[in-house]
Short mmCIF file of N, CA, C and O in Angstrom, two decimals:
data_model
loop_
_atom_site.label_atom_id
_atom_site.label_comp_id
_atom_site.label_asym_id
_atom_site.label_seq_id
_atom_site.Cartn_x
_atom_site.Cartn_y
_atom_site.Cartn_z
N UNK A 30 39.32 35.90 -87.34
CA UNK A 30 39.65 35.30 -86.06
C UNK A 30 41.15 35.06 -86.03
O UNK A 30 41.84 34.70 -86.99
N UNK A 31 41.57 35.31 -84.78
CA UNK A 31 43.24 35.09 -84.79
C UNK A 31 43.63 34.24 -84.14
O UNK A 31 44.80 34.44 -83.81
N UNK A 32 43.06 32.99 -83.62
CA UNK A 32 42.71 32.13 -83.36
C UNK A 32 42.91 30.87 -84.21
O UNK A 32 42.35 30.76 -85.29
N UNK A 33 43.83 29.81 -83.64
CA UNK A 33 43.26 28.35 -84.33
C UNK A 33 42.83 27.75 -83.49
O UNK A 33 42.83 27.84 -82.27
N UNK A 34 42.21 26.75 -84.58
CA UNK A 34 40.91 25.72 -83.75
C UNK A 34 41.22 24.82 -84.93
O UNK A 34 41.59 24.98 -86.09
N UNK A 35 40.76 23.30 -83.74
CA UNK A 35 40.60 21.96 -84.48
C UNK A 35 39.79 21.48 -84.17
O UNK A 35 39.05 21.92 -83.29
N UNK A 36 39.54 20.02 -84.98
CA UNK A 36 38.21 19.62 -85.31
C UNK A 36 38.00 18.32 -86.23
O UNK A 36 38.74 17.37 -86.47
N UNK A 37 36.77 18.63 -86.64
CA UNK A 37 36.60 17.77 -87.48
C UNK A 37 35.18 17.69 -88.18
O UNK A 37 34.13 18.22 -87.80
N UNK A 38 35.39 16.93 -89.27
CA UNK A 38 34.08 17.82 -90.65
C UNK A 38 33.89 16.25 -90.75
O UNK A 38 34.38 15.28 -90.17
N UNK A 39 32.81 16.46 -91.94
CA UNK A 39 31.99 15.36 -92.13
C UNK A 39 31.09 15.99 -93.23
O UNK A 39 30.92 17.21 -93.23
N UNK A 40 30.31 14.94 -94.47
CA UNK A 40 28.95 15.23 -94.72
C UNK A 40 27.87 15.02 -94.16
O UNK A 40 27.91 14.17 -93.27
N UNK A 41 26.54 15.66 -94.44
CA UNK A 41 25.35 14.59 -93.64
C UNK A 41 24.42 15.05 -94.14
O UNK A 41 24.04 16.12 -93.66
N UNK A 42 23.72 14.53 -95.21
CA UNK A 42 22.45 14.98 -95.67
C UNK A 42 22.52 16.32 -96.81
O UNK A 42 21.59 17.04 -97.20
N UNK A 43 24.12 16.34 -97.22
CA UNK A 43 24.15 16.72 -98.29
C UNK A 43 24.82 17.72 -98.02
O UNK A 43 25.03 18.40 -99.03
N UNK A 44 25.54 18.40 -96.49
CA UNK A 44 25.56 19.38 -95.85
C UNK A 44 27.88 19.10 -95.22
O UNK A 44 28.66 18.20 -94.92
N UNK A 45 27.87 20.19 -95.33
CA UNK A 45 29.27 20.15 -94.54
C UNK A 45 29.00 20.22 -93.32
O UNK A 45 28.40 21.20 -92.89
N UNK A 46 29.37 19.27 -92.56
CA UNK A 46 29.56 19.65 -90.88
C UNK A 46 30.69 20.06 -90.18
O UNK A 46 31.42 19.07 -90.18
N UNK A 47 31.20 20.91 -89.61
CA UNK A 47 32.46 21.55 -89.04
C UNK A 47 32.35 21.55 -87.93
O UNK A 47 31.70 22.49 -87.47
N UNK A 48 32.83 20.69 -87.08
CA UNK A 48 32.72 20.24 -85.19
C UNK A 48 33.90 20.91 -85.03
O UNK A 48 35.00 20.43 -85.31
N UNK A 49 33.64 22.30 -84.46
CA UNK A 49 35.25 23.09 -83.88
C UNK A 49 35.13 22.46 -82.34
O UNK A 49 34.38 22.84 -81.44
N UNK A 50 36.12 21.37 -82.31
CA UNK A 50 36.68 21.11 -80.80
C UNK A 50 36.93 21.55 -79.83
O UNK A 50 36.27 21.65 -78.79
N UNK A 51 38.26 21.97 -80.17
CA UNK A 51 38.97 22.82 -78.84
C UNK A 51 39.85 24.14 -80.24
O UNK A 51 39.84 24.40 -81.44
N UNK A 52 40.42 24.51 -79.10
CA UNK A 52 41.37 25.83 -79.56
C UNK A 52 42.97 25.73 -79.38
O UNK A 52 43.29 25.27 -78.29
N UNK A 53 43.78 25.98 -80.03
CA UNK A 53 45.61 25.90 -79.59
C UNK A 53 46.20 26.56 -78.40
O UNK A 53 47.37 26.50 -78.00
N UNK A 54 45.20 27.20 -77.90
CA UNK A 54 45.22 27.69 -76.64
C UNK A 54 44.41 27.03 -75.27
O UNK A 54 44.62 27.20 -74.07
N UNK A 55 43.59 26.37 -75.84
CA UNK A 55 43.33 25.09 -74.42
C UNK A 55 44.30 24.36 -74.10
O UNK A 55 44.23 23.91 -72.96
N UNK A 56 45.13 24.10 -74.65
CA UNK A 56 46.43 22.58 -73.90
C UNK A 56 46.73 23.61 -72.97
O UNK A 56 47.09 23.02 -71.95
N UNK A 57 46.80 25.43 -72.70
CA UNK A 57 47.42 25.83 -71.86
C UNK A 57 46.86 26.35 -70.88
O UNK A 57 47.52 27.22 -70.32
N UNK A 58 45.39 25.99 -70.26
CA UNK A 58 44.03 26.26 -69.56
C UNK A 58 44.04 24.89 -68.83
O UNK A 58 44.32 23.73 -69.12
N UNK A 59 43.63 25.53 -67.81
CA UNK A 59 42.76 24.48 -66.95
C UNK A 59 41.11 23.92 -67.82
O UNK A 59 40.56 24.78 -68.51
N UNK A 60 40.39 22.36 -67.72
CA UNK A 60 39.40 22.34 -68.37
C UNK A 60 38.36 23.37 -67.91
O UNK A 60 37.51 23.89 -68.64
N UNK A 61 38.59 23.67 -66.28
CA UNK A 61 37.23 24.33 -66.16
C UNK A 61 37.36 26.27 -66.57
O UNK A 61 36.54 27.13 -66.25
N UNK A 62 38.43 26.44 -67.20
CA UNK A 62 38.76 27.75 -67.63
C UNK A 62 37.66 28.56 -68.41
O UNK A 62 37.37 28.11 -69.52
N UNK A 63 37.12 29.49 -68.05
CA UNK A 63 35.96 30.54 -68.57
C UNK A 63 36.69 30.91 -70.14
O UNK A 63 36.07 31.56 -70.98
N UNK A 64 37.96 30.42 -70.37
CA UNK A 64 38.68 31.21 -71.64
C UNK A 64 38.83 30.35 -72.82
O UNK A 64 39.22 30.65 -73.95
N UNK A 65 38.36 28.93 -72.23
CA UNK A 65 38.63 27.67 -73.14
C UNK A 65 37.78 27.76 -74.43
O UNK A 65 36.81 28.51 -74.42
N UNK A 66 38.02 27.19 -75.32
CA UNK A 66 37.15 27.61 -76.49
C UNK A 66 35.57 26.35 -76.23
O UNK A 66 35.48 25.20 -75.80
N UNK A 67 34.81 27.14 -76.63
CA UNK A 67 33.64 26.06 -76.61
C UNK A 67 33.35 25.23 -77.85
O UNK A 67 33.55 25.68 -78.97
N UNK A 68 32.89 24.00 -77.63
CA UNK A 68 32.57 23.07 -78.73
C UNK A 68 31.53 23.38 -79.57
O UNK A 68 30.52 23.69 -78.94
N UNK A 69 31.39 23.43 -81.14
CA UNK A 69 30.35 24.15 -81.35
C UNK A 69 30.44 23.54 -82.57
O UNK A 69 31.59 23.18 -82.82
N UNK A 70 29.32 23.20 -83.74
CA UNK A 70 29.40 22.50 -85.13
C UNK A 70 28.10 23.72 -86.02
O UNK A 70 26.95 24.17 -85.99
N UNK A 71 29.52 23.74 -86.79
CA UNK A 71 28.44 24.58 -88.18
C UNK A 71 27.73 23.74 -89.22
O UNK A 71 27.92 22.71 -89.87
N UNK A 72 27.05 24.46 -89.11
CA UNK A 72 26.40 23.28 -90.89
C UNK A 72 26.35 24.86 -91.95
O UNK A 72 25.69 25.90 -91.92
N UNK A 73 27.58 24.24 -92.92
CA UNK A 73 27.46 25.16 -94.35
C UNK A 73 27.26 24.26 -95.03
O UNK A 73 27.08 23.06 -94.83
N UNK A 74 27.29 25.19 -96.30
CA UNK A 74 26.70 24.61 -97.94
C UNK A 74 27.73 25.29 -99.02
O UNK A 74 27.97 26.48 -99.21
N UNK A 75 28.20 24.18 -99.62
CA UNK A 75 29.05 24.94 -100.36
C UNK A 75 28.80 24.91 -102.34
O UNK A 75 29.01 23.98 -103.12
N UNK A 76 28.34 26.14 -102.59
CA UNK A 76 28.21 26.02 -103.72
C UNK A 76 29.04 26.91 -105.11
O UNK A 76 29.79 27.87 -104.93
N UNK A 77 28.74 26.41 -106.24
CA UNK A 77 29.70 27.52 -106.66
C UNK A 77 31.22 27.91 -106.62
O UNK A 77 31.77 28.83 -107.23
N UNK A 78 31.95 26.76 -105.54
CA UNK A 78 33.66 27.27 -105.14
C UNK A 78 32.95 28.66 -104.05
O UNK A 78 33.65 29.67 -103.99
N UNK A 79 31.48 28.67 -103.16
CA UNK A 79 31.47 29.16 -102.33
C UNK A 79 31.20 28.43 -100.78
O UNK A 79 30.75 27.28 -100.82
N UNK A 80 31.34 28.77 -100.02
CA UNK A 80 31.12 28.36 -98.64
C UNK A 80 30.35 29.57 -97.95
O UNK A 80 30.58 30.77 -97.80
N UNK A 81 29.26 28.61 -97.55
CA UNK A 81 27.92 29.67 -96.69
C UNK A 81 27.39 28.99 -95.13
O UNK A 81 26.75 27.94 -95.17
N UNK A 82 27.58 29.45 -94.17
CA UNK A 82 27.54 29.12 -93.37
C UNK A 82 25.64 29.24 -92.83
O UNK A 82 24.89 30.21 -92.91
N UNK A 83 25.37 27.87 -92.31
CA UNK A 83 23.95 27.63 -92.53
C UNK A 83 23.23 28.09 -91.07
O UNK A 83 22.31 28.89 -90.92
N UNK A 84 23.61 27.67 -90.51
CA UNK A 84 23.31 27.58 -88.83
C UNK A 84 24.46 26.81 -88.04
O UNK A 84 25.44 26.28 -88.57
N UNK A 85 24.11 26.83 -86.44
CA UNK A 85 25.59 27.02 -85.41
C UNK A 85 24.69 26.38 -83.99
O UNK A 85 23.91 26.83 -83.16
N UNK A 86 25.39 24.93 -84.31
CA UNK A 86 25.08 24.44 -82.91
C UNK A 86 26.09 24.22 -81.70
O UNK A 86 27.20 23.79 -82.03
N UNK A 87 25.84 24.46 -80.23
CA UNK A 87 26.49 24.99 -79.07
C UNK A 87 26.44 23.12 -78.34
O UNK A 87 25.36 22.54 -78.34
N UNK A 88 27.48 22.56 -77.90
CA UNK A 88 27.35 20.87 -77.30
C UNK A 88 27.57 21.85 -75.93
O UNK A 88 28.33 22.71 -75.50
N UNK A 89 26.26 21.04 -75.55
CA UNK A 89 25.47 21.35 -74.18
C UNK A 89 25.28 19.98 -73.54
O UNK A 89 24.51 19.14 -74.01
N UNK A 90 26.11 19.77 -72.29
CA UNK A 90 25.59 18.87 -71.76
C UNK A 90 25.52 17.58 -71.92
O UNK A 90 24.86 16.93 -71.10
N UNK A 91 26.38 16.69 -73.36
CA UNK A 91 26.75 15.89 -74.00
C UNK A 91 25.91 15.87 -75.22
O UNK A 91 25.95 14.74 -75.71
N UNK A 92 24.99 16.86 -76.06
CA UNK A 92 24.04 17.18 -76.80
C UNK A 92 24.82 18.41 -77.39
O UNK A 92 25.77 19.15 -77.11
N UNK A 93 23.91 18.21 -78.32
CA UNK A 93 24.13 19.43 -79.73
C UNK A 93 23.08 20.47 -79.55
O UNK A 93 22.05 19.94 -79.98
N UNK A 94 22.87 21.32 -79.26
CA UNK A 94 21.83 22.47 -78.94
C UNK A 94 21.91 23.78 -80.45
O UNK A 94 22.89 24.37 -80.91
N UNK A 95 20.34 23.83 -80.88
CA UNK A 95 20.39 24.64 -82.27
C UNK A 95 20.70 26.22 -81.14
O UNK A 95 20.17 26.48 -80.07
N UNK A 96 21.77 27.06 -81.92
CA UNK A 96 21.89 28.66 -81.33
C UNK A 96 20.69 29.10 -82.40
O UNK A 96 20.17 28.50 -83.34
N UNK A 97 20.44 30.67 -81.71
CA UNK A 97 19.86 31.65 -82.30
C UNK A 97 20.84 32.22 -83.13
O UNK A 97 20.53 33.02 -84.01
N UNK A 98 22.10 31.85 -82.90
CA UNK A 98 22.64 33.21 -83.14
C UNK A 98 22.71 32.71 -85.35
O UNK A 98 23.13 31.78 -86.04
N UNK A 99 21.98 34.13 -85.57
CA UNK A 99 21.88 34.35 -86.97
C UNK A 99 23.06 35.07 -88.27
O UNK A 99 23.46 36.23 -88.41
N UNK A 100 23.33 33.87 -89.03
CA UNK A 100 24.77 34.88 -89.88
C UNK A 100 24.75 35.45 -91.18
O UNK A 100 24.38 34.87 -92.20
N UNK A 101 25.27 36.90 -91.08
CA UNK A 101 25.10 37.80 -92.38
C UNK A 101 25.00 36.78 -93.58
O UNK A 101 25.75 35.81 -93.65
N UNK A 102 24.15 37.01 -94.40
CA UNK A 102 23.65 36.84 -95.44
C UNK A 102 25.08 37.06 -96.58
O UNK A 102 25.55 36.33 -97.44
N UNK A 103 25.44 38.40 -96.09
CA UNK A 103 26.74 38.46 -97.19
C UNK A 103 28.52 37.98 -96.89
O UNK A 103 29.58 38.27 -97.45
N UNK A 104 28.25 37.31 -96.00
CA UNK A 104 29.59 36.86 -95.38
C UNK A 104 29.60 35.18 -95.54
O UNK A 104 29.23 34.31 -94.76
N UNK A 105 30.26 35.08 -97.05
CA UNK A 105 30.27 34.05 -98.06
C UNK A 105 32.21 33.63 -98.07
O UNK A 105 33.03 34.41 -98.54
N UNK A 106 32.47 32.74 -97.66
CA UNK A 106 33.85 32.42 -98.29
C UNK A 106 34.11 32.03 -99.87
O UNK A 106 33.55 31.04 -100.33
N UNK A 107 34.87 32.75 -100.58
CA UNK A 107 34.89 32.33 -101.67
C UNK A 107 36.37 31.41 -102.28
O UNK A 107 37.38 32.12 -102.20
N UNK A 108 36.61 30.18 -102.78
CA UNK A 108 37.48 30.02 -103.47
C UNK A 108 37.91 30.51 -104.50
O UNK A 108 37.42 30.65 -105.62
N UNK A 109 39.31 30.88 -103.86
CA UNK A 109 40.59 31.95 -105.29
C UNK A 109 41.21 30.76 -105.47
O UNK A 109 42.15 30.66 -106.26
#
């Protein structure tokens, strides 16, 4: 992604939470802009000096909504 985004993480139940906020390109959008980045929180697991991304929830409506959307199995961040 060529893209930054901010946010903010947390544990919860043993789990990394990653709440991507906004994007460095919203301060320059209108809020109701189709281009704005959407709010969205991952839950990974990090084991090993790896990072695995678990599932991907979409804030709908002042709510956290579970996506379908499903992530490669082999697309692991690893610490060098």
């Amino acid at each position: 992604m060529e893209e930054e985004y901010f946010g903010d993480y947390y544990f919860k139940d043993g789990f990394l939470m990653l709440d991507e906020i906004e994007s460095i390109n919203d301060k320059n959008l209108p809020k109701t802009s189709p281009h704005s980045a959407e709010r969205k929180l991952y839950k990974v697991v990090i084991e090993e000096n790896k990072l695995k991304h678990l599932s991907m929830s979409n804030w709908i409506n002042g709510k956290w909504v579970q996506s379908e959307f499903k992530f490669d199995e082999n697309y692991i961040y690893v610490r060098k």
